[in-house]
Short mmCIF file of C-alpha atoms and ligand atoms in Angstrom, two decimals:
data_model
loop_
_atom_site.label_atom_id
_atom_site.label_comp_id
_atom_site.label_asym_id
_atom_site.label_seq_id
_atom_site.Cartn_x
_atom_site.Cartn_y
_atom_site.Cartn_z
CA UNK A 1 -49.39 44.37 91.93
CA UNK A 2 -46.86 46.44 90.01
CA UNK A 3 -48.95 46.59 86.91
CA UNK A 4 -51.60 47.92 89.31
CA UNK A 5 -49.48 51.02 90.50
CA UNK A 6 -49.04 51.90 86.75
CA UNK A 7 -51.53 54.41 87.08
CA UNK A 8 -50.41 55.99 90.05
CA UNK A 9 -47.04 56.32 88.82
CA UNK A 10 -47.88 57.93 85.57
CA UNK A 11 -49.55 60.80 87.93
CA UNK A 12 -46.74 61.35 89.65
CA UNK A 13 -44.77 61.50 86.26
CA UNK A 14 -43.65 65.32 85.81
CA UNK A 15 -43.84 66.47 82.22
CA UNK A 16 -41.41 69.14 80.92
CA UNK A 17 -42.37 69.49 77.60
CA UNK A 18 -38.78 69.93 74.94
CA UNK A 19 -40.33 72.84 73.90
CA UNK A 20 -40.57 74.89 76.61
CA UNK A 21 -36.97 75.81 76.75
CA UNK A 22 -37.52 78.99 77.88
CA UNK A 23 -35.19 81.52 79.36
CA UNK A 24 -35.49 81.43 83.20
CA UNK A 25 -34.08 84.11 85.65
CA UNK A 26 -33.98 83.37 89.07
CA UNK A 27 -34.66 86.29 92.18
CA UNK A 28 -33.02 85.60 95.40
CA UNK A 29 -29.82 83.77 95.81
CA UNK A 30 -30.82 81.95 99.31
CA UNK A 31 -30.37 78.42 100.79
CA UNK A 32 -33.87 77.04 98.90
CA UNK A 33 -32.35 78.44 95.29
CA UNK A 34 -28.95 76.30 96.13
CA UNK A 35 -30.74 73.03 97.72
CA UNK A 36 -33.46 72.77 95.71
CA UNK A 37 -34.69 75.15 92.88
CA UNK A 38 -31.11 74.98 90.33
CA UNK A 39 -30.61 71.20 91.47
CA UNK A 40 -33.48 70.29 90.26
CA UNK A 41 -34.00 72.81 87.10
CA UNK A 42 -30.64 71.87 85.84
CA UNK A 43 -31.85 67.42 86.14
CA UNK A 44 -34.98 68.90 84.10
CA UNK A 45 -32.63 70.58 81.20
CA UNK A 46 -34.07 73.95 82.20
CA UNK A 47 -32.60 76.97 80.93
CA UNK A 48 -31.89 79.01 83.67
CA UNK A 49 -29.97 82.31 82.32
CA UNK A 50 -29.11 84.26 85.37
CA UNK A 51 -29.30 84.97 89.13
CA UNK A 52 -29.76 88.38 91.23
CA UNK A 53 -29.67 88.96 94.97
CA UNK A 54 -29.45 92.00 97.23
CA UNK A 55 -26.35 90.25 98.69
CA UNK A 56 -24.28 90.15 94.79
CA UNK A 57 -21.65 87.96 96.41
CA UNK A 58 -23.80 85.41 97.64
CA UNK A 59 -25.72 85.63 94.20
CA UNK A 60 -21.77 84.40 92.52
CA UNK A 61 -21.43 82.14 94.96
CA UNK A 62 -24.74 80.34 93.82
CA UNK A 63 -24.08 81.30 90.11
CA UNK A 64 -20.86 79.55 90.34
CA UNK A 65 -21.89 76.29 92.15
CA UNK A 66 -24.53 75.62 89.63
CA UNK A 67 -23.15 77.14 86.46
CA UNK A 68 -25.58 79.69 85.77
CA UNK A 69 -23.87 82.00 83.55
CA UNK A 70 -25.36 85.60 84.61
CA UNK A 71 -25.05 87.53 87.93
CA UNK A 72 -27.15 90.58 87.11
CA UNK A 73 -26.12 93.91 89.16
CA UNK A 74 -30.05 94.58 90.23
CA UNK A 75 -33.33 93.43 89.50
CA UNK A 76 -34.27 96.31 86.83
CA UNK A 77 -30.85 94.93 84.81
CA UNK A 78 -32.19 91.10 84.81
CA UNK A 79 -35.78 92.66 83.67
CA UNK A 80 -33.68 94.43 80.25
CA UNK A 81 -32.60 90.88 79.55
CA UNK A 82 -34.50 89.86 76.46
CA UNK A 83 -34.24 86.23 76.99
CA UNK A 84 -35.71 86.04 80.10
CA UNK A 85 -39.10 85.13 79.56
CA UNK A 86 -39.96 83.75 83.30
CA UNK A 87 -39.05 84.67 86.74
CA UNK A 88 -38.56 82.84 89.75
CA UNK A 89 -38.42 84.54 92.60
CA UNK A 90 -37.47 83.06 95.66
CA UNK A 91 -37.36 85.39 98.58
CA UNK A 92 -38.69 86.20 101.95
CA UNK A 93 -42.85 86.48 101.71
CA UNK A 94 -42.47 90.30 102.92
CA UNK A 95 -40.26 91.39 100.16
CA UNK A 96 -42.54 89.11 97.56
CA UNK A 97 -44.66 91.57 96.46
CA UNK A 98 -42.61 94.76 95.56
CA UNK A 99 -40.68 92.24 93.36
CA UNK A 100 -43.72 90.35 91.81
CA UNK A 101 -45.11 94.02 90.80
CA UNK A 102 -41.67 94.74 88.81
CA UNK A 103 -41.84 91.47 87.35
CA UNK A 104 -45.39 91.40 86.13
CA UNK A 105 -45.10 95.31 84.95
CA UNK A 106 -41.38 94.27 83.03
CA UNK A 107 -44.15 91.96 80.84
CA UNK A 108 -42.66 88.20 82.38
CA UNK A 109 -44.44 85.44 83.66
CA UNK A 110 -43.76 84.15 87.33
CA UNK A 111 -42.99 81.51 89.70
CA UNK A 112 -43.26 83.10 93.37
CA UNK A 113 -42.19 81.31 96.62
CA UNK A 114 -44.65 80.15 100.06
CA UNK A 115 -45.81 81.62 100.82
CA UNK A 116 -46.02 83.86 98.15
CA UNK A 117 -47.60 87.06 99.99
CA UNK A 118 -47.81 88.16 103.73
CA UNK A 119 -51.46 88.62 103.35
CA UNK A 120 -54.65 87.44 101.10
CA UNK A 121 -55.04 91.23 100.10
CA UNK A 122 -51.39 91.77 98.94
CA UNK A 123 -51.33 87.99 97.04
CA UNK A 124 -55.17 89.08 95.40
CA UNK A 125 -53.45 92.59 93.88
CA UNK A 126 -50.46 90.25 92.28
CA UNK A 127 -53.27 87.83 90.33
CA UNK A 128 -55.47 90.84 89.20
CA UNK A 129 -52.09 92.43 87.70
CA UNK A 130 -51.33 88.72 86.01
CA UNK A 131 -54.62 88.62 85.04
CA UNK A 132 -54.63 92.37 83.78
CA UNK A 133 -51.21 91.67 81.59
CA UNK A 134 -52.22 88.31 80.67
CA UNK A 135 -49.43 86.76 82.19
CA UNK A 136 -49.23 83.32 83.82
CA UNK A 137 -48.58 83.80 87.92
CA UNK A 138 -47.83 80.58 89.79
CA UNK A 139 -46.76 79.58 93.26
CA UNK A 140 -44.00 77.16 94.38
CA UNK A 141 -46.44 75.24 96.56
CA UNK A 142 -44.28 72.42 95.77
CA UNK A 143 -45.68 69.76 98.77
CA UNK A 144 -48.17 68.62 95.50
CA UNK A 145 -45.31 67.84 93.64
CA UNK A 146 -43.54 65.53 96.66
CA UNK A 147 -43.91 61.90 95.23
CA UNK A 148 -45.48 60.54 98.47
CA UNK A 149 -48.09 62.76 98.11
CA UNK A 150 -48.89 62.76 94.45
CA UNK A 151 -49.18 59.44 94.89
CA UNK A 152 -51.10 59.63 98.07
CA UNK A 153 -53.50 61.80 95.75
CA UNK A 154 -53.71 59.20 92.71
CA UNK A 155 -54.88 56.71 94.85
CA UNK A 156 -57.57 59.16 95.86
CA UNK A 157 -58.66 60.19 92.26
CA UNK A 158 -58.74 56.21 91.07
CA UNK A 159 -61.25 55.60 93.78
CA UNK A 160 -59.04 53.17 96.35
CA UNK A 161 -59.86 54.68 99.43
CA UNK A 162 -63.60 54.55 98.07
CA UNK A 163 -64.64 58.35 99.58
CA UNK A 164 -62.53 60.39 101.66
CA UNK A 165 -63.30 60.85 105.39
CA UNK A 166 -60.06 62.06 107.01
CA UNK A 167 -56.30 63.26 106.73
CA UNK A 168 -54.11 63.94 109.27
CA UNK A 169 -50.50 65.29 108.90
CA UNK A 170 -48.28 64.60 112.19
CA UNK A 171 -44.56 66.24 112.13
CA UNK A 172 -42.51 66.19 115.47
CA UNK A 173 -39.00 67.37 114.19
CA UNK A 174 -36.10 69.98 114.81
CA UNK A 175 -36.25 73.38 112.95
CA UNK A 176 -32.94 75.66 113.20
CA UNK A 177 -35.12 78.91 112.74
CA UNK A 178 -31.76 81.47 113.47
CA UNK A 179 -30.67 79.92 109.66
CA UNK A 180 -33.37 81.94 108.35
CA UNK A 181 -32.76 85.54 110.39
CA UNK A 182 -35.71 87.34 108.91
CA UNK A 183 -38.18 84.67 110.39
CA UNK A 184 -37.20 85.21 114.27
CA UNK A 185 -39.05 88.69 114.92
CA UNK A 186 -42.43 87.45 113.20
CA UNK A 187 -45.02 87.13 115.14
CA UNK A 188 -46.99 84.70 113.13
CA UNK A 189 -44.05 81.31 112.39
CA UNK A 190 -44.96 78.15 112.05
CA UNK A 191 -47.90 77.82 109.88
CA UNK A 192 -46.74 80.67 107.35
CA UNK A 193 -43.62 79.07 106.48
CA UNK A 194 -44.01 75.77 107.19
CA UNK A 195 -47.42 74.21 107.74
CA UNK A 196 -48.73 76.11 104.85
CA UNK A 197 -47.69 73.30 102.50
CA UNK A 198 -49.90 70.70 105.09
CA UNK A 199 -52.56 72.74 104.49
CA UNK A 200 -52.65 73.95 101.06
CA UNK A 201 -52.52 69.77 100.58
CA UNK A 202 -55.26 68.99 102.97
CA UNK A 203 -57.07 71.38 100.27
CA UNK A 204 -55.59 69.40 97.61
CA UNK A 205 -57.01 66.23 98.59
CA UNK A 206 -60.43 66.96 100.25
CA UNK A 207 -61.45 70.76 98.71
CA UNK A 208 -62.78 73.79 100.83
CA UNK A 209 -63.52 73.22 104.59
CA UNK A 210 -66.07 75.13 106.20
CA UNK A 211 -64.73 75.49 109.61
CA UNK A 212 -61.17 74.91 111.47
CA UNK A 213 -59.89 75.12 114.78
CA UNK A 214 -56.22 75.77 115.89
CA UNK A 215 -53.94 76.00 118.73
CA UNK A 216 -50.18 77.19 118.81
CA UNK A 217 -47.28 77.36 121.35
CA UNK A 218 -44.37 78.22 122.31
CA UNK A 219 -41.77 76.79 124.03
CA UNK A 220 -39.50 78.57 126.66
CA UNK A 221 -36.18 80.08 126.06
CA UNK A 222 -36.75 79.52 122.60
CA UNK A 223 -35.58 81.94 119.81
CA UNK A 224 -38.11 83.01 117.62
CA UNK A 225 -41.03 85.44 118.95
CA UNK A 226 -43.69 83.47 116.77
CA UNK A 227 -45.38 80.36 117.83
CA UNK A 228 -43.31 76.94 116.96
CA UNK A 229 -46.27 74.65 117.53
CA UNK A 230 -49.62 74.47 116.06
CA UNK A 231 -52.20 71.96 115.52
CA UNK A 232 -55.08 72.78 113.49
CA UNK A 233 -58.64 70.90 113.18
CA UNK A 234 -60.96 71.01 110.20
CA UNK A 235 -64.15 70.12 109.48
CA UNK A 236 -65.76 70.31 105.68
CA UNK A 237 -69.26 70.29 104.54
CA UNK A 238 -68.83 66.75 103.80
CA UNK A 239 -68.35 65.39 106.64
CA UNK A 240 -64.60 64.69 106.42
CA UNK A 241 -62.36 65.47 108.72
CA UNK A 242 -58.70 66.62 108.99
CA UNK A 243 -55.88 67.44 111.77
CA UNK A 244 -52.50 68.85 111.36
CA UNK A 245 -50.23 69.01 114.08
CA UNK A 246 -46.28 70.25 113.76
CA UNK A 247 -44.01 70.51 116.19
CA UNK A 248 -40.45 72.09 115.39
CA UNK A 249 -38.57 71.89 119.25
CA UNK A 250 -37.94 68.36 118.85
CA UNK A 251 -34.10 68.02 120.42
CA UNK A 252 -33.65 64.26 120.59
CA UNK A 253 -32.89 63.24 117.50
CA UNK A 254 -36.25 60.95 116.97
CA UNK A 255 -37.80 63.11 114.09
CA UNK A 256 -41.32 61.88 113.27
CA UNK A 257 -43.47 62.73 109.75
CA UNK A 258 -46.20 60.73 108.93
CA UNK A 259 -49.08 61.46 107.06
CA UNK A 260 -52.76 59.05 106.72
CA UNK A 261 -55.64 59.51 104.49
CA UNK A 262 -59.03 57.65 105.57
CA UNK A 263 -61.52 56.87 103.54
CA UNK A 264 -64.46 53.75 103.76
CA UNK A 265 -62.90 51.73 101.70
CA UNK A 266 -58.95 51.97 101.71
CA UNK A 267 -56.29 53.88 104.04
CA UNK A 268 -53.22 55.08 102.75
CA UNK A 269 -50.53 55.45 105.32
CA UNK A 270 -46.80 57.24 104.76
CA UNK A 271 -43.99 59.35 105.82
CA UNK A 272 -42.60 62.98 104.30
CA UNK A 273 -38.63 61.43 104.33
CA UNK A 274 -37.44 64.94 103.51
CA UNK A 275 -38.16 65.85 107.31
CA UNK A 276 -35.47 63.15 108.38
CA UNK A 277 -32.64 64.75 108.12
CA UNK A 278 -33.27 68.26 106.24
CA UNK A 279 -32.73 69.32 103.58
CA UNK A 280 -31.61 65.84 102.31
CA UNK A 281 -33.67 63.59 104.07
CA UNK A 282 -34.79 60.92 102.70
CA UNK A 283 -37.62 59.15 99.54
CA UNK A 284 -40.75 59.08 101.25
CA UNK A 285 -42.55 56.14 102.11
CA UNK A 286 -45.93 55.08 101.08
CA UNK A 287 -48.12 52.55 101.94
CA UNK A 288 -51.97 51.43 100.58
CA UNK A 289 -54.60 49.16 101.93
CA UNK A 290 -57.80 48.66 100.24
CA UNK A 291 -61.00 46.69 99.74
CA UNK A 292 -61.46 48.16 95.97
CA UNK A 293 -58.07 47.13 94.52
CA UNK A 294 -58.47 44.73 96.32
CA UNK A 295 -54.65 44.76 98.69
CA UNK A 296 -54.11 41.91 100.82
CA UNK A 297 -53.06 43.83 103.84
CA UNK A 298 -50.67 47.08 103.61
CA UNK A 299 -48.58 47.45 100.54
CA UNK A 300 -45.48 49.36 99.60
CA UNK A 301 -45.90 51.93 96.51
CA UNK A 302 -41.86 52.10 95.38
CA UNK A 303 -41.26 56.15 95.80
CA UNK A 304 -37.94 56.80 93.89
CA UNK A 305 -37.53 60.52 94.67
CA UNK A 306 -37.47 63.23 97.02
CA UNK A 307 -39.03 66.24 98.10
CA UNK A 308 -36.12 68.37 98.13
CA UNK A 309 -35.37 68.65 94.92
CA UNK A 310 -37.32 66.48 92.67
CA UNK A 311 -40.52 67.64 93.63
CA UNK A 312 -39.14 71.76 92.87
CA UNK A 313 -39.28 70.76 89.07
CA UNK A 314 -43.25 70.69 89.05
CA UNK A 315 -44.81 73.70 89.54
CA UNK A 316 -42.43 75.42 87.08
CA UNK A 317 -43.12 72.58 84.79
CA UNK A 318 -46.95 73.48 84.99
CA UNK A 319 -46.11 77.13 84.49
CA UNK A 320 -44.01 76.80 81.49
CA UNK A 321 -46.83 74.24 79.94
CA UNK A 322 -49.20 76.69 80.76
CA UNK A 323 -46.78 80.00 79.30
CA UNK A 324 -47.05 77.11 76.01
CA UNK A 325 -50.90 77.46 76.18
CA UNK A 326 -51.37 74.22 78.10
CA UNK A 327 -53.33 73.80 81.11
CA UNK A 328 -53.79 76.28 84.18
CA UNK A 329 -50.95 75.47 86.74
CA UNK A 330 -52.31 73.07 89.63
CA UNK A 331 -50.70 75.57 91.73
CA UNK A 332 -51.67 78.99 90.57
CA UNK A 333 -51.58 81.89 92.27
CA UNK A 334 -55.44 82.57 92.39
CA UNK A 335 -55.45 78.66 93.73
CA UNK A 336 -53.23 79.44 95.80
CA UNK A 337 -55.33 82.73 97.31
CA UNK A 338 -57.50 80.28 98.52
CA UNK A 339 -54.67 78.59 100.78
CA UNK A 340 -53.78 82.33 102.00
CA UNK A 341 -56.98 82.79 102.90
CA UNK A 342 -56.98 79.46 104.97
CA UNK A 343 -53.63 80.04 106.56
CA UNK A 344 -55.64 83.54 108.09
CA UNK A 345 -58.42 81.83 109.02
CA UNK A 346 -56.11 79.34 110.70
CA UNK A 347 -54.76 82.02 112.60
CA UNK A 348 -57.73 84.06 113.30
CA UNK A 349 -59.05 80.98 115.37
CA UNK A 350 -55.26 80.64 116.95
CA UNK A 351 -55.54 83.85 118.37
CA UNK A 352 -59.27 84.07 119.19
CA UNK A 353 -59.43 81.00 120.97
CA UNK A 354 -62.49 80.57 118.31
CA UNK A 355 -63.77 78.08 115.73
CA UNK A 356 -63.14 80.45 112.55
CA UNK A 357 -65.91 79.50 109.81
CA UNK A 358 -64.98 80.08 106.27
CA UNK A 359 -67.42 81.12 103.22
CA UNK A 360 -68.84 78.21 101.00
CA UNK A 361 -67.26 77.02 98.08
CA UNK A 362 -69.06 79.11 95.61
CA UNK A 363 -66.37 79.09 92.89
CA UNK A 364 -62.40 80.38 93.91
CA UNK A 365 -62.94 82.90 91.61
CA UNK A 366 -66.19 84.49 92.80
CA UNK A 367 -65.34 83.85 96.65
CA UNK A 368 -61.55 85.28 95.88
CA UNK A 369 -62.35 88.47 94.56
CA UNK A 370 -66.09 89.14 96.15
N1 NAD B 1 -39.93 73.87 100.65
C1 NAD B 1 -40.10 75.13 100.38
O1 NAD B 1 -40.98 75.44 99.64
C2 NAD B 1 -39.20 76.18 100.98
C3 NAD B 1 -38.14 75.83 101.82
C4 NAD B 1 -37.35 76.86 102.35
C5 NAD B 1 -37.63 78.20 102.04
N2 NAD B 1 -38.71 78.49 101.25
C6 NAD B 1 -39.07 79.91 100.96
O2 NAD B 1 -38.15 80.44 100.02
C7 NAD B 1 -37.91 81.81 100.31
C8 NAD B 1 -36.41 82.02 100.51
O3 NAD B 1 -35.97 81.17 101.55
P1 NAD B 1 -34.42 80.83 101.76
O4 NAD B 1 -34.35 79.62 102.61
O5 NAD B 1 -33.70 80.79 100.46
O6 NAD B 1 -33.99 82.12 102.61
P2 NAD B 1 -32.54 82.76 102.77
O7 NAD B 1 -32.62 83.68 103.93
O8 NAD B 1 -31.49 81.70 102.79
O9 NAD B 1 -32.35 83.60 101.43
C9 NAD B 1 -33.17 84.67 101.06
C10 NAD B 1 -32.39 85.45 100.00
O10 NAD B 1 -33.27 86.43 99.43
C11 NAD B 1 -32.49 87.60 99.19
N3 NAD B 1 -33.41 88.73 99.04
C12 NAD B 1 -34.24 89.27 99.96
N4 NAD B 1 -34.95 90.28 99.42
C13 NAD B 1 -34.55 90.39 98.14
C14 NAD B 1 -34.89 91.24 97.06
N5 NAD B 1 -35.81 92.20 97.20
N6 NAD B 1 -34.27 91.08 95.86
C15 NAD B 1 -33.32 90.13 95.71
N7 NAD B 1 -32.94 89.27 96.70
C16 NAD B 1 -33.55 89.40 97.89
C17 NAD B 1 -31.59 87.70 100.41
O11 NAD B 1 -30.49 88.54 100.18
C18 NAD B 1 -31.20 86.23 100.60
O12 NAD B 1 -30.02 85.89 99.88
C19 NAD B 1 -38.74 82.13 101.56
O13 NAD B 1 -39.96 82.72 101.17
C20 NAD B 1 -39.00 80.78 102.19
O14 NAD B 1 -40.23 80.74 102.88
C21 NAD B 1 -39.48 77.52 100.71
#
């Protein structure tokens, strides 16, 4: 049985080729950059060269936790650095863009956080500059890069579940909104800056859907304005099926994440450990049952790391293979305008009580910029 998961282990491998030591400056000096981003860049060898923020003292802070060497005075200083060949930017969706515009005009390829615009429109001007300057323009949809799931989507690709029917992503935890000020007066929560990785994987793993469904709440007394609840059917041409339902008000200590994929010939059942006890947490867990392999009953893949910060390593990995003239990112930004656009169609049914139908797959790059 271990030989057998050799496959699905190699998937979940993450490559960072020796050559791509390229230098790396990072934008944005907040709580992700210090859990998750330098943690894991520094385990991959990256070369990350220096650090700005609007808030300079929290950018040391950072800088000096993680050794990076540079603490640049402002954004246009860090873009007169000659060895910076990439940027990462990691700040608030709202404040994406304007930096993403300097960064792609200063001539240097980019990483940009989820979600990496407020809207499809402002996201769809950022690739068409890429494109324009021939630069490389990913997103840190990082969710694809969690081990549970790549491994949930290796079992997929080598045919175990035979074909796909449903997913359905289930996550009943706490969320301390207040630590992230800027989120509390936004009237749309829950499903930009959290269920959007859910979603952009239920894309992932079963392609386009044509329709989807959602509800959202909120609960009373609670802080933020935006809704802390949603759960959000889909339906795709196929036939399959998904349903993902979060729930952040969860106050008694008995977290829940827990994720299934369907299909008529295996099931795959696991849990997101990350969402134990964030932003530790814990390995995943995963768990196969299939008539093709054949299993005899349910049975354990070993996951051996974690979504916060292992799984941060991969999509700058894919960018700096792709910067090397490897292969387009597997989460690229035009991808990626594609999980925008479902994240507004999610809410366009939210708030029109509506089933909102979305075009058919006819190519990301025709529907994304017809
Ligand atoms: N798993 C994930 O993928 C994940 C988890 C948490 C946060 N995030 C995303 O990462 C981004 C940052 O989140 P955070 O938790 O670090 O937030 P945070 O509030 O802790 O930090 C944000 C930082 O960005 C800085 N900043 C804002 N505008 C700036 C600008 N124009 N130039 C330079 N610095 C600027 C702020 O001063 C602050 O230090 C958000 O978009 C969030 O959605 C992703």
């Amino acid at each position: 049985m271990i030989d057998l998961f050799e496959p699905v282990a190699a998937a979940c491998r993450i490559h960072v080729p020796a050559s791509d030591r390229r230098g790396i400056a990072i934008v944005g000096a907040g709580a992700i950059v210090d859990v998750a981003h330098l943690p894991a860049y520094r385990s991959a060898g990256l070369d990350v060269v220096g650090i700005v923020d609007l808030d300079i003292t929290r950018a040391r802070a950072v800088a000096d936790r993680h050794g990076v060497e540079h603490v640049y005075r402002d954004l246009d200083e860090m873009l007169c650095d000659d060895r910076i060949e990439v940027v990462d930017v990691a700040v608030p969706a709202q404040a994406q863009p304007d930096v993403a515009r300097r960064v792609l005009h200063a001539g240097r390829h980019m990483l940009g956080q989820k979600p990496f615009a407020p809207s499809v429109a402002a996201a769809r001007d950022l690739v068409r500059l890429a494109q324009q300057r021939d630069l490389v323009l990913a997103v840190n949809q990082q969710l694809r890069y969690d081990e549970g799931m790549m491994a949930a989507h290796a079992m997929v690709a080598l045919g175990w579940l035979g074909e796909l029917t449903h997913v359905s992503i289930d996550v009943d935890i706490w969320t301390e909104w207040t630590s992230w000020p800027w989120m509390i007066e936004t009237p749309e929560l829950e499903i930009w800056n959290h269920s959007i990785h859910y979603h952009d994987v239920i894309r992932w793993l079963l392609g386009e859907p044509d329709r989807v469904y959602a509800v959202g709440g909120r609960t009373k007394g609670q802080a933020p304005r935006g809704e802390t609840r949603s759960v959000t059917s889909y339906h795709f041409e196929s036939g399959a099926t998904a349903l993902v339902t979060a729930h952040h008000e969860n106050s008694f200590g008995d977290p829940h994440a827990t994720f299934r994929l369907d299909g008529d010939q295996g099931s795959v059942r696991g849990t997101l450990g990350l969402l134990y006890d964030y932003p530790s947490g814990r390995p995943d867990t995963v768990e196969v049952m299939s008539r093709v392999v054949p299993t005899d009953g349910w049975v354990p893949y070993p996951v051996t790391h974690r979504w916060i910060p292992d799984a941060f390593v991969g999509p700058m990995a894919a960018l700096l293979d792709a910067v090397s003239g490897g292969s387009v990112p597997l989460t690229s930004a035009l991808d990626n305008l594609a999980t925008l656009g479902l994240v507004e169609a999610i809410y366009s049914s939210m708030h029109s009580g509506e089933v909102t139908h979305l075009l058919p797959d006819a190519g990301l790059e025709q529907r994304l910029f017809t």
